[in-house]
Amino acid sequence: HVQLVESGGGSVQAGGSLTLSCAASGYTYSNYCMGWFRQAPGKEREGVAAIDSDGSTSYADSVKGRFTISQDNAKNTLYLQMNSLKPDDTAMYYCAAEGFVGGRCPDDFGYWGQGTQVTVS
């Protein structure tokens, strides 16, 4: 079965950096769209970044230029490099996976990790 395990969260001061990792198992990694989402207390979950089948990436406007999504297919691992962190970035960050639709990432993801907390002060 699909399993996604995030790591790398923590507490950091504004302006600092963190790198999140998501170890995937239980499926053919390269056949799935991978994405990062986050949810802050009292707010709806929002998409942060995703990688399509051709390696193209997409980002939420709020993180463009500061966050970078990448993956290592050989290690079945997804990353999120987060720089210039702001207090508004404080949230639980989730890794998600779903099969491609027409070679593109779908709107909805069916597989989720347990999340890793990022706190920026």
PDB file of C-alpha atoms in Angstrom:
ATOM      1  CA  HIS A   1       0.000   0.000   0.000  1.00  0.00           C
ATOM      2  CA  VAL A   2       1.053   3.589  -0.530  1.00  0.00           C
ATOM      3  CA  GLN A   3       2.993   5.049   2.368  1.00  0.00           C
ATOM      4  CA  LEU A   4       4.304   8.591   2.632  1.00  0.00           C
ATOM      5  CA  VAL A   5       6.467   9.665   5.552  1.00  0.00           C
ATOM      6  CA  GLU A   6       7.461  13.296   5.989  1.00  0.00           C
ATOM      7  CA  SER A   7      10.402  14.573   7.988  1.00  0.00           C
ATOM      8  CA  GLY A   8      12.472  17.705   8.407  1.00  0.00           C
ATOM      9  CA  GLY A   9      10.026  20.015  10.095  1.00  0.00           C
ATOM     10  CA  GLY A  10      10.951  22.099  13.104  1.00  0.00           C
ATOM     11  CA  SER A  11      11.137  25.558  14.567  1.00  0.00           C
ATOM     12  CA  VAL A  12      13.089  28.308  12.861  1.00  0.00           C
ATOM     13  CA  GLN A  13      13.383  32.059  13.042  1.00  0.00           C
ATOM     14  CA  ALA A  14      12.016  34.253  10.291  1.00  0.00           C
ATOM     15  CA  GLY A  15      14.416  34.399   7.389  1.00  0.00           C
ATOM     16  CA  GLY A  16      15.703  30.927   8.077  1.00  0.00           C
ATOM     17  CA  SER A  17      15.549  27.772   5.995  1.00  0.00           C
ATOM     18  CA  LEU A  18      14.294  24.219   6.308  1.00  0.00           C
ATOM     19  CA  THR A  19      14.226  21.245   3.990  1.00  0.00           C
ATOM     20  CA  LEU A  20      11.340  18.811   4.197  1.00  0.00           C
ATOM     21  CA  SER A  21      11.600  15.253   2.919  1.00  0.00           C
ATOM     22  CA  CYS A  22       8.924  12.738   2.016  1.00  0.00           C
ATOM     23  CA  ALA A  23       9.887   9.092   1.704  1.00  0.00           C
ATOM     24  CA  ALA A  24       7.455   7.183  -0.510  1.00  0.00           C
ATOM     25  CA  SER A  25       6.884   3.454  -0.712  1.00  0.00           C
ATOM     26  CA  GLY A  26       4.343   0.899  -1.851  1.00  0.00           C
ATOM     27  CA  TYR A  27       3.933   2.074  -5.452  1.00  0.00           C
ATOM     28  CA  THR A  28       5.851   2.957  -8.593  1.00  0.00           C
ATOM     29  CA  TYR A  29       7.049   6.387  -7.553  1.00  0.00           C
ATOM     30  CA  SER A  30       7.622   7.806 -11.027  1.00  0.00           C
ATOM     31  CA  ASN A  31       4.022   7.070 -12.062  1.00  0.00           C
ATOM     32  CA  TYR A  32       2.559   9.426  -9.509  1.00  0.00           C
ATOM     33  CA  CYS A  33       2.282  13.174  -9.171  1.00  0.00           C
ATOM     34  CA  MET A  34       3.832  14.372  -5.926  1.00  0.00           C
ATOM     35  CA  GLY A  35       2.910  17.497  -4.068  1.00  0.00           C
ATOM     36  CA  TRP A  36       3.296  19.446  -0.857  1.00  0.00           C
ATOM     37  CA  PHE A  37       0.366  20.935   1.001  1.00  0.00           C
ATOM     38  CA  ARG A  38       0.069  22.825   4.268  1.00  0.00           C
ATOM     39  CA  GLN A  39      -2.586  23.652   6.803  1.00  0.00           C
ATOM     40  CA  ALA A  40      -2.340  26.309   9.466  1.00  0.00           C
ATOM     41  CA  PRO A  41      -4.598  26.323  12.544  1.00  0.00           C
ATOM     42  CA  GLY A  42      -8.023  27.655  11.668  1.00  0.00           C
ATOM     43  CA  LYS A  43      -7.261  27.758   7.962  1.00  0.00           C
ATOM     44  CA  GLU A  44      -8.062  25.527   5.018  1.00  0.00           C
ATOM     45  CA  ARG A  45      -5.453  23.248   3.564  1.00  0.00           C
ATOM     46  CA  GLU A  46      -3.633  24.807   0.627  1.00  0.00           C
ATOM     47  CA  GLY A  47      -1.404  23.483  -2.091  1.00  0.00           C
ATOM     48  CA  VAL A  48       2.199  24.610  -1.839  1.00  0.00           C
ATOM     49  CA  ALA A  49       4.005  22.934  -4.732  1.00  0.00           C
ATOM     50  CA  ALA A  50       3.771  19.979  -7.092  1.00  0.00           C
ATOM     51  CA  ILE A  51       5.787  18.135  -9.750  1.00  0.00           C
ATOM     52  CA  ASP A  52       4.258  16.891 -13.008  1.00  0.00           C
ATOM     53  CA  SER A  53       5.291  13.825 -15.033  1.00  0.00           C
ATOM     54  CA  ASP A  54       7.613  15.927 -17.225  1.00  0.00           C
ATOM     55  CA  GLY A  55       9.325  17.379 -14.180  1.00  0.00           C
ATOM     56  CA  SER A  56       7.646  20.750 -14.464  1.00  0.00           C
ATOM     57  CA  THR A  57       6.861  22.375 -11.157  1.00  0.00           C
ATOM     58  CA  SER A  58       4.133  24.622  -9.879  1.00  0.00           C
ATOM     59  CA  TYR A  59       3.965  26.764  -6.762  1.00  0.00           C
ATOM     60  CA  ALA A  60       1.494  28.733  -4.749  1.00  0.00           C
ATOM     61  CA  ASP A  61       1.989  32.464  -5.283  1.00  0.00           C
ATOM     62  CA  SER A  62       2.785  32.879  -1.600  1.00  0.00           C
ATOM     63  CA  VAL A  63       5.913  30.694  -1.845  1.00  0.00           C
ATOM     64  CA  LYS A  64       7.196  31.420  -5.348  1.00  0.00           C
ATOM     65  CA  GLY A  65      10.846  32.371  -5.306  1.00  0.00           C
ATOM     66  CA  ARG A  66      11.317  31.052  -1.781  1.00  0.00           C
ATOM     67  CA  PHE A  67      10.403  27.350  -1.935  1.00  0.00           C
ATOM     68  CA  THR A  68      11.737  24.708  -4.300  1.00  0.00           C
ATOM     69  CA  ILE A  69      10.189  21.280  -4.852  1.00  0.00           C
ATOM     70  CA  SER A  70      12.401  18.496  -6.114  1.00  0.00           C
ATOM     71  CA  GLN A  71      12.567  14.733  -6.124  1.00  0.00           C
ATOM     72  CA  ASP A  72      15.027  11.886  -6.307  1.00  0.00           C
ATOM     73  CA  ASN A  73      13.319   9.095  -8.228  1.00  0.00           C
ATOM     74  CA  ALA A  74      16.115   6.655  -7.355  1.00  0.00           C
ATOM     75  CA  LYS A  75      15.388   7.204  -3.658  1.00  0.00           C
ATOM     76  CA  ASN A  76      11.601   7.572  -4.032  1.00  0.00           C
ATOM     77  CA  THR A  77      11.904  10.798  -2.096  1.00  0.00           C
ATOM     78  CA  LEU A  78      10.297  14.192  -2.496  1.00  0.00           C
ATOM     79  CA  TYR A  79      11.834  17.363  -1.070  1.00  0.00           C
ATOM     80  CA  LEU A  80      10.744  20.888  -0.297  1.00  0.00           C
ATOM     81  CA  GLN A  81      13.516  23.405   0.211  1.00  0.00           C
ATOM     82  CA  MET A  82      12.107  26.388   2.084  1.00  0.00           C
ATOM     83  CA  ASN A  83      14.113  29.608   2.249  1.00  0.00           C
ATOM     84  CA  SER A  84      13.354  33.071   3.614  1.00  0.00           C
ATOM     85  CA  LEU A  85      10.732  31.606   5.876  1.00  0.00           C
ATOM     86  CA  LYS A  86       8.047  33.873   7.269  1.00  0.00           C
ATOM     87  CA  PRO A  87       5.743  33.484  10.279  1.00  0.00           C
ATOM     88  CA  ASP A  88       2.870  33.021   7.782  1.00  0.00           C
ATOM     89  CA  ASP A  89       4.580  29.821   6.640  1.00  0.00           C
ATOM     90  CA  THR A  90       3.841  28.258  10.020  1.00  0.00           C
ATOM     91  CA  ALA A  91       1.692  25.188   9.372  1.00  0.00           C
ATOM     92  CA  MET A  92       1.544  21.419   9.266  1.00  0.00           C
ATOM     93  CA  TYR A  93       3.099  20.369   5.975  1.00  0.00           C
ATOM     94  CA  TYR A  94       1.850  17.279   4.171  1.00  0.00           C
ATOM     95  CA  CYS A  95       3.245  15.239   1.340  1.00  0.00           C
ATOM     96  CA  ALA A  96       0.677  13.848  -1.102  1.00  0.00           C
ATOM     97  CA  ALA A  97       0.627  11.519  -4.094  1.00  0.00           C
ATOM     98  CA  GLU A  98      -1.824  10.727  -6.858  1.00  0.00           C
ATOM     99  CA  GLY A  99      -1.772   9.207 -10.297  1.00  0.00           C
ATOM    100  CA  PHE A 100      -1.280  11.546 -13.222  1.00  0.00           C
ATOM    101  CA  VAL A 101      -4.270  12.585 -15.302  1.00  0.00           C
ATOM    102  CA  GLY A 102      -3.237  13.098 -18.901  1.00  0.00           C
ATOM    103  CA  GLY A 103       0.330  13.370 -17.715  1.00  0.00           C
ATOM    104  CA  ARG A 104      -0.510  16.232 -15.392  1.00  0.00           C
ATOM    105  CA  CYS A 105      -1.067  16.484 -11.677  1.00  0.00           C
ATOM    106  CA  PRO A 106      -4.726  16.065 -10.716  1.00  0.00           C
ATOM    107  CA  ASP A 107      -6.773  18.502  -8.683  1.00  0.00           C
ATOM    108  CA  ASP A 108      -7.314  15.999  -5.893  1.00  0.00           C
ATOM    109  CA  PHE A 109      -4.763  13.797  -4.185  1.00  0.00           C
ATOM    110  CA  GLY A 110      -5.709  10.486  -2.621  1.00  0.00           C
ATOM    111  CA  TYR A 111      -2.617   9.537  -0.663  1.00  0.00           C
ATOM    112  CA  TRP A 112      -1.312  11.578   2.237  1.00  0.00           C
ATOM    113  CA  GLY A 113       1.456  11.471   4.799  1.00  0.00           C
ATOM    114  CA  GLN A 114       1.000  12.185   8.481  1.00  0.00           C
ATOM    115  CA  GLY A 115       2.487  15.666   8.245  1.00  0.00           C
ATOM    116  CA  THR A 116       5.447  17.494   9.725  1.00  0.00           C
ATOM    117  CA  GLN A 117       5.131  20.727  11.685  1.00  0.00           C
ATOM    118  CA  VAL A 118       6.932  23.886  10.609  1.00  0.00           C
ATOM    119  CA  THR A 119       6.944  26.807  13.017  1.00  0.00           C
ATOM    120  CA  VAL A 120       8.455  30.170  12.079  1.00  0.00           C
ATOM    121  CA  SER A 121       8.853  32.832  14.744  1.00  0.00           C
TER     122      SER A 121
END
